[in-house]
Coordinates of C-alpha atoms in Angstrom, one line a residue:
M1 CA 0.0 0.0 -0.1
I2 CA 1.3 3.5 -0.9
F3 CA 0.6 6.3 1.5
G4 CA 0.1 9.9 0.4
R5 CA 2.3 12.6 1.8
S6 CA -0.3 13.7 4.4
E7 CA -0.6 10.0 5.6
R8 CA 3.0 9.5 6.2
A9 CA 4.2 9.6 9.8
K10 CA 5.9 12.9 10.6
A11 CA 9.5 12.8 11.4
P12 CA 10.1 13.4 15.2
V13 CA 10.8 16.9 16.1
E14 CA 14.3 17.5 17.6
P15 CA 13.5 19.9 20.5
V16 CA 15.5 23.1 21.1
T17 CA 17.0 22.9 24.7
L18 CA 17.6 26.0 26.7
K19 CA 19.4 26.5 30.0
I20 CA 17.6 28.6 32.6
L21 CA 19.0 29.7 36.1
V22 CA 16.9 30.0 39.2
A23 CA 18.6 32.4 41.7
G24 CA 17.9 34.3 44.8
G25 CA 18.6 34.5 48.4
F26 CA 18.9 31.8 51.0
G27 CA 15.5 30.1 51.7
V28 CA 13.6 32.0 48.9
G29 CA 12.1 28.8 47.3
K30 CA 14.5 27.9 44.5
T31 CA 14.5 24.2 45.3
T32 CA 10.7 24.2 45.7
L33 CA 10.3 26.0 42.3
V34 CA 12.5 23.5 40.4
G35 CA 10.7 20.6 42.1
A36 CA 7.3 22.0 41.3
V37 CA 7.7 22.2 37.7
S38 CA 10.2 19.5 36.7
E39 CA 9.0 16.5 34.7
I40 CA 11.8 14.4 36.0
R41 CA 12.8 13.6 39.5
P42 CA 14.9 16.8 40.4
L43 CA 18.6 16.3 41.2
R44 CA 19.2 18.0 44.5
T45 CA 22.3 18.7 46.5
E46 CA 20.8 19.5 49.9
E47 CA 22.5 19.1 53.2
L48 CA 21.0 19.5 56.7
L49 CA 21.5 22.9 58.4
T50 CA 23.8 22.6 61.4
E51 CA 24.2 24.6 64.6
A52 CA 27.7 25.4 63.4
G53 CA 26.2 27.1 60.3
R54 CA 23.6 29.2 62.1
P55 CA 26.0 32.2 62.6
V56 CA 26.8 32.1 58.9
D57 CA 23.4 31.5 57.4
D58 CA 20.8 34.1 58.3
T59 CA 17.6 32.2 59.0
S60 CA 15.6 35.1 60.2
G61 CA 12.2 34.8 58.4
V62 CA 12.8 31.2 57.4
E63 CA 13.3 29.7 60.9
G64 CA 11.7 26.5 59.8
K65 CA 14.2 25.7 57.1
R66 CA 16.1 22.5 57.9
T67 CA 18.2 21.9 54.6
T68 CA 20.2 24.0 52.3
T69 CA 21.4 23.6 48.7
V70 CA 25.2 23.3 48.6
A71 CA 25.8 22.9 44.8
M72 CA 22.8 23.2 42.6
D73 CA 19.3 21.8 41.8
F74 CA 18.5 20.5 38.4
G75 CA 15.2 19.8 36.7
R76 CA 13.7 19.7 33.2
I77 CA 10.4 20.8 31.7
T78 CA 9.0 20.5 28.2
L79 CA 7.1 23.6 27.3
R80 CA 6.2 22.5 23.8
E81 CA 7.1 19.6 21.6
D82 CA 10.0 21.5 20.3
L83 CA 11.2 23.4 23.4
V84 CA 12.7 22.0 26.5
L85 CA 14.1 23.9 29.4
Y86 CA 16.8 22.7 31.7
L87 CA 16.6 24.4 35.1
F88 CA 19.6 24.9 37.3
G89 CA 18.9 26.2 40.8
T90 CA 21.9 28.1 42.2
P91 CA 22.9 28.0 45.9
G92 CA 21.8 31.1 47.8
Q93 CA 24.5 31.5 50.4
E94 CA 27.4 33.9 49.8
R95 CA 30.0 31.2 50.4
F96 CA 28.8 29.3 47.4
W97 CA 28.6 32.2 44.9
F98 CA 32.0 31.0 43.3
M99 CA 29.8 28.4 41.5
W100 CA 27.7 30.9 39.8
D101 CA 30.1 31.6 36.9
E102 CA 30.1 27.9 36.0
L103 CA 26.3 27.5 36.3
S104 CA 25.6 30.6 34.2
E105 CA 27.8 29.5 31.3
G106 CA 25.5 29.2 28.2
A107 CA 22.3 30.3 30.1
L108 CA 19.5 31.8 28.1
G109 CA 18.4 33.8 31.1
A110 CA 17.4 33.6 34.8
V111 CA 14.6 33.8 37.3
V112 CA 15.5 35.8 40.4
L113 CA 13.2 34.7 43.2
A114 CA 12.5 37.4 45.8
D115 CA 10.9 37.3 49.2
T116 CA 9.4 40.6 50.3
R117 CA 10.2 39.8 54.0
R118 CA 13.9 39.6 53.0
L119 CA 14.0 41.6 49.8
E120 CA 17.7 42.6 50.2
D121 CA 18.6 38.9 49.8
C122 CA 18.1 39.0 46.1
F123 CA 20.1 42.2 45.4
A124 CA 23.4 40.1 44.7
A125 CA 21.6 38.0 42.1
I126 CA 20.2 41.1 40.3
D127 CA 23.6 42.7 40.3
Y128 CA 25.2 39.6 39.0
F129 CA 22.9 39.2 36.0
E130 CA 22.9 42.9 35.2
R131 CA 26.8 43.0 35.2
R132 CA 27.0 40.0 32.9
S133 CA 24.2 41.2 30.6
I134 CA 22.1 38.0 31.2
P135 CA 18.4 38.6 30.8
F136 CA 16.4 38.0 33.9
L137 CA 13.1 38.6 35.5
V138 CA 12.1 38.8 39.1
G139 CA 9.5 36.4 40.5
V140 CA 8.2 37.5 43.9
N141 CA 7.4 34.3 45.8
C142 CA 4.1 34.9 47.6
F143 CA 4.7 33.1 50.9
E144 CA 1.7 32.2 53.0
G145 CA 1.1 34.8 55.6
A146 CA 3.5 37.3 54.0
V147 CA 2.2 40.9 53.4
R148 CA 1.4 41.3 49.6
H149 CA 2.9 44.5 48.3
P150 CA 1.9 46.2 45.0
V151 CA 4.2 45.1 42.1
E152 CA 5.2 48.7 41.5
S153 CA 6.4 49.2 45.1
V154 CA 8.5 46.1 44.9
R155 CA 9.9 47.3 41.6
Q156 CA 11.0 50.6 43.1
A157 CA 12.5 48.9 46.2
L158 CA 14.6 46.7 43.9
D159 CA 15.5 49.7 41.7
L160 CA 14.6 47.6 38.6
D161 CA 14.8 48.9 35.1
D162 CA 11.4 49.3 33.3
D163 CA 12.2 46.5 30.9
V164 CA 12.8 43.9 33.6
P165 CA 9.6 41.9 34.1
L166 CA 8.4 41.4 37.6
L167 CA 5.7 38.8 38.4
L168 CA 4.0 37.5 41.4
T169 CA 4.3 33.7 41.7
D170 CA 3.8 30.7 44.0
A171 CA 7.0 28.5 43.7
R172 CA 4.8 25.5 44.9
D173 CA 2.4 25.7 42.0
R174 CA 3.3 24.1 38.6
E175 CA 1.1 26.5 36.5
S176 CA 2.3 29.6 38.3
V177 CA 6.0 28.5 37.7
K178 CA 5.2 27.7 34.1
E179 CA 3.9 31.2 33.5
V180 CA 7.1 32.6 34.9
L181 CA 9.3 30.4 32.7
V182 CA 7.3 31.2 29.6
R183 CA 7.6 35.0 30.3
L184 CA 11.4 34.6 30.9
V185 CA 11.8 32.9 27.4
Q186 CA 9.8 35.7 25.8
H187 CA 11.9 38.4 27.6
A188 CA 15.2 36.7 26.6
M189 CA 14.2 36.6 23.1
E190 CA 13.1 40.3 23.1
Y191 CA 16.4 41.1 24.8
A192 CA 18.5 39.3 22.1
A193 CA 16.5 41.0 19.3
D194 CA 17.1 44.4 20.9
R195 CA 20.9 43.7 21.1
R196 CA 21.0 42.6 17.5
E197 CA 19.2 45.7 16.4
A198 CA 21.6 47.9 18.4
V199 CA 24.6 46.2 16.7
V200 CA 23.1 46.7 13.2
R201 CA 22.6 50.4 13.9

């Protein structure tokens, strides 16, 4: 039997894979975000917090936290048949920041998670991506019981440029996290197009 062109099986689509970083302060929800959205069992490098580390790791506001990421979190999500995101959660504590250069190599962009109770904790991540011209957006993780501030007030407090997206999110909720990731991919594409246009001029 001879099949017409429309009846032939379509060749499998080779997906484009993109690397996304998830950054932010200690205890802001990076591991939770990667775990909420990953379609594979996330790779985690968590260790128990010890009493010896208490003077180094500021746990105010996250007193219930028992573990911490010491290297990275890794997960994967397929947004479309032809688009797969690899998620790399960075460690939040200052003593692990030396790993960020390795993790950011080849990244399309980054999600900087923020907690309005400890907003200053995400300044280092914002500065890092701004200095390296890596497109990023800020996701305000809406913790239960935390005061909800207007988006514009948070933007002013972070001194964000107008073109940096800022979204409210819930790091535990898959659909909420997917919205953030889709918006980041859009932002990174717009950012790349703007840079190409500037070079042509």
